[in-house]
Amino acid sequence: PNDKLCHCNRTKDEHLTMNEQWQSNEKCCEDIHTMKDSTKEQGLSLINRAPYVRCDIETDPSIVETILLDIWRIPRPSLIMQVTGGHKYFKLRGKMEVNFLDDFVKFVNTWLLTNGANAGTVQLIGQAILIANLKGRMEALENKQIKNIQKNSHI
């Protein structure tokens, strides 16, 4: 185990720049060991051609709204749902699963925010969307922290 890992899961050698404070015995601190930089990182996913944009957690929400509504032309939602859950296997029993999926697919013009995991609750919701063929009725928006993306140095 490397005790010199940054909060972004990189070693000090993987960082492009270093500062004096990294050499101290202090624990890695995001405010000290990272710096903000502008990016024009956006485009279409190579996997499924879905549009994506990379932005800071402190990005003005009106900018994100402009991207979603005006540039990507996603219809304004009637409902916004955020689905989070663990990455463990998740299964509802019998009638509970049927009722949940039936009720879930009744929502129209919904934005669904997830962590993009193909496991647990998020996986169950994804299956419901596929089974009900909700394309065009529901927008699935994925929110990932860059430190949780494998090979994030290429992003």
Short mmCIF file of C-alpha atoms in Angstrom, two decimals:
data_model
loop_
_atom_site.label_atom_id
_atom_site.label_comp_id
_atom_site.label_asym_id
_atom_site.label_seq_id
_atom_site.Cartn_x
_atom_site.Cartn_y
_atom_site.Cartn_z
CA PRO A 1 0.00 0.00 0.00
CA ASN A 2 1.29 3.42 -0.97
CA ASP A 3 0.66 6.03 1.73
CA LYS A 4 1.64 8.78 -0.71
CA LEU A 5 -1.51 8.52 -2.81
CA CYS A 6 -3.39 11.71 -3.51
CA HIS A 7 -7.17 11.96 -3.11
CA CYS A 8 -7.34 11.39 -6.88
CA ASN A 9 -5.75 7.94 -6.40
CA ARG A 10 -2.52 8.94 -8.15
CA THR A 11 1.00 8.67 -6.76
CA LYS A 12 3.13 11.77 -6.49
CA ASP A 13 5.08 10.60 -9.56
CA GLU A 14 1.90 10.66 -11.65
CA HIS A 15 1.24 14.33 -10.94
CA LEU A 16 2.57 16.73 -13.52
CA THR A 17 3.71 19.34 -11.02
CA MET A 18 4.81 19.16 -7.45
CA ASN A 19 4.97 21.71 -4.70
CA GLU A 20 6.97 21.98 -1.51
CA GLN A 21 4.13 20.88 0.72
CA TRP A 22 3.90 17.43 -0.88
CA GLN A 23 7.29 16.57 0.61
CA SER A 24 6.07 17.20 4.15
CA ASN A 25 4.45 14.54 6.27
CA GLU A 26 1.06 16.19 5.92
CA LYS A 27 -1.81 14.19 4.54
CA CYS A 28 -2.71 15.06 0.96
CA CYS A 29 -5.09 18.02 0.85
CA GLU A 30 -7.13 18.90 -2.23
CA ASP A 31 -6.74 22.65 -1.64
CA ILE A 32 -2.95 22.41 -1.42
CA HIS A 33 -2.08 19.60 -3.82
CA THR A 34 -4.38 20.39 -6.71
CA MET A 35 -5.08 23.39 -8.86
CA LYS A 36 -8.02 24.39 -10.98
CA ASP A 37 -7.61 24.81 -14.68
CA SER A 38 -10.09 25.58 -17.41
CA THR A 39 -11.01 22.83 -19.83
CA LYS A 40 -12.94 22.56 -23.04
CA GLU A 41 -13.43 18.85 -22.45
CA GLN A 42 -16.70 17.92 -24.12
CA GLY A 43 -17.86 15.87 -27.05
CA LEU A 44 -19.44 12.54 -27.87
CA SER A 45 -18.64 9.30 -26.10
CA LEU A 46 -16.71 6.88 -28.28
CA ILE A 47 -18.71 4.00 -26.83
CA ASN A 48 -22.31 5.07 -27.43
CA ARG A 49 -22.06 8.54 -29.02
CA ALA A 50 -23.71 10.10 -25.96
CA PRO A 51 -22.77 13.75 -25.41
CA TYR A 52 -20.62 14.53 -22.39
CA VAL A 53 -19.09 17.53 -20.70
CA ARG A 54 -16.50 17.72 -17.96
CA CYS A 55 -17.04 20.48 -15.43
CA ASP A 56 -15.99 21.47 -11.94
CA ILE A 57 -18.29 20.88 -8.98
CA GLU A 58 -18.41 24.66 -8.54
CA THR A 59 -19.61 25.34 -12.10
CA ASP A 60 -22.48 27.82 -12.18
CA PRO A 61 -25.70 25.76 -12.53
CA SER A 62 -26.98 28.17 -15.19
CA ILE A 63 -24.08 27.10 -17.43
CA VAL A 64 -24.99 23.44 -16.99
CA GLU A 65 -28.64 24.31 -17.66
CA THR A 66 -27.67 26.07 -20.90
CA ILE A 67 -25.68 23.03 -22.04
CA LEU A 68 -28.50 20.59 -21.29
CA LEU A 69 -31.47 22.62 -22.56
CA ASP A 70 -30.09 24.86 -25.29
CA ILE A 71 -27.08 23.05 -26.72
CA TRP A 72 -28.06 19.40 -26.25
CA ARG A 73 -31.77 20.27 -26.62
CA ILE A 74 -32.92 17.93 -23.86
CA PRO A 75 -36.54 18.83 -22.99
CA ARG A 76 -37.06 20.56 -19.63
CA PRO A 77 -38.02 17.79 -17.19
CA SER A 78 -41.24 17.34 -15.28
CA LEU A 79 -39.30 15.37 -12.69
CA ILE A 80 -35.64 15.10 -11.72
CA MET A 81 -34.64 11.94 -9.83
CA GLN A 82 -31.25 11.14 -8.38
CA VAL A 83 -30.65 7.44 -7.88
CA THR A 84 -27.72 6.45 -5.72
CA GLY A 85 -26.85 3.21 -4.09
CA GLY A 86 -24.09 0.83 -3.30
CA HIS A 87 -22.30 -1.28 -5.84
CA LYS A 88 -23.48 -4.50 -4.29
CA TYR A 89 -25.90 -6.88 -5.94
CA PHE A 90 -29.43 -5.66 -5.36
CA LYS A 91 -32.59 -7.63 -6.02
CA LEU A 92 -36.17 -6.90 -5.07
CA ARG A 93 -38.24 -9.96 -4.32
CA GLY A 94 -41.11 -11.06 -6.58
CA LYS A 95 -44.03 -8.65 -6.66
CA MET A 96 -41.97 -5.80 -5.15
CA GLU A 97 -39.72 -5.70 -8.22
CA VAL A 98 -42.64 -5.88 -10.65
CA ASN A 99 -44.52 -3.09 -8.83
CA PHE A 100 -41.41 -0.93 -8.58
CA LEU A 101 -40.54 -1.27 -12.26
CA ASP A 102 -44.16 -0.76 -13.37
CA ASP A 103 -44.50 2.41 -11.30
CA PHE A 104 -41.08 3.70 -12.28
CA VAL A 105 -41.70 3.53 -16.02
CA LYS A 106 -44.88 5.64 -15.71
CA PHE A 107 -42.79 8.78 -15.31
CA VAL A 108 -42.59 10.83 -18.49
CA ASN A 109 -40.06 13.53 -19.32
CA THR A 110 -37.80 12.65 -16.41
CA TRP A 111 -34.14 13.36 -15.87
CA LEU A 112 -32.49 10.49 -14.06
CA LEU A 113 -29.18 11.32 -12.36
CA THR A 114 -26.98 8.33 -11.50
CA ASN A 115 -23.37 7.49 -10.76
CA GLY A 116 -23.31 5.36 -13.91
CA ALA A 117 -22.58 2.12 -12.07
CA ASN A 118 -23.80 -1.10 -13.61
CA ALA A 119 -24.58 -2.53 -10.18
CA GLY A 120 -27.08 -2.31 -7.37
CA THR A 121 -30.02 0.08 -7.50
CA VAL A 122 -28.66 1.95 -10.51
CA GLN A 123 -28.45 -1.30 -12.48
CA LEU A 124 -32.06 -2.14 -11.58
CA ILE A 125 -33.22 1.27 -12.83
CA GLY A 126 -31.22 0.81 -16.04
CA GLN A 127 -32.90 -2.54 -16.64
CA ALA A 128 -36.32 -0.95 -16.13
CA ILE A 129 -35.52 1.70 -18.72
CA LEU A 130 -34.38 -0.91 -21.25
CA ILE A 131 -37.32 -3.24 -20.64
CA ALA A 132 -39.87 -0.46 -20.99
CA ASN A 133 -38.09 1.03 -24.02
CA LEU A 134 -38.23 4.52 -22.52
CA LYS A 135 -35.92 6.08 -25.07
CA GLY A 136 -37.14 9.60 -25.70
CA ARG A 137 -39.20 9.67 -22.51
CA MET A 138 -36.38 9.66 -19.99
CA GLU A 139 -32.89 11.16 -20.01
CA ALA A 140 -30.23 9.32 -18.02
CA LEU A 141 -27.50 11.69 -16.86
CA GLU A 142 -24.37 10.21 -15.35
CA ASN A 143 -22.35 12.00 -12.70
CA LYS A 144 -18.90 10.62 -11.97
CA GLN A 145 -16.00 11.93 -9.96
CA ILE A 146 -12.89 11.85 -12.09
CA LYS A 147 -10.99 9.98 -9.38
CA ASN A 148 -13.43 7.06 -9.83
CA ILE A 149 -12.76 6.70 -13.55
CA GLN A 150 -10.13 4.19 -14.58
CA LYS A 151 -7.32 5.60 -16.71
CA ASN A 152 -8.41 9.13 -15.80
CA SER A 153 -5.06 10.58 -16.82
CA HIS A 154 -6.22 10.22 -20.44
CA ILE A 155 -9.25 12.43 -19.84
#
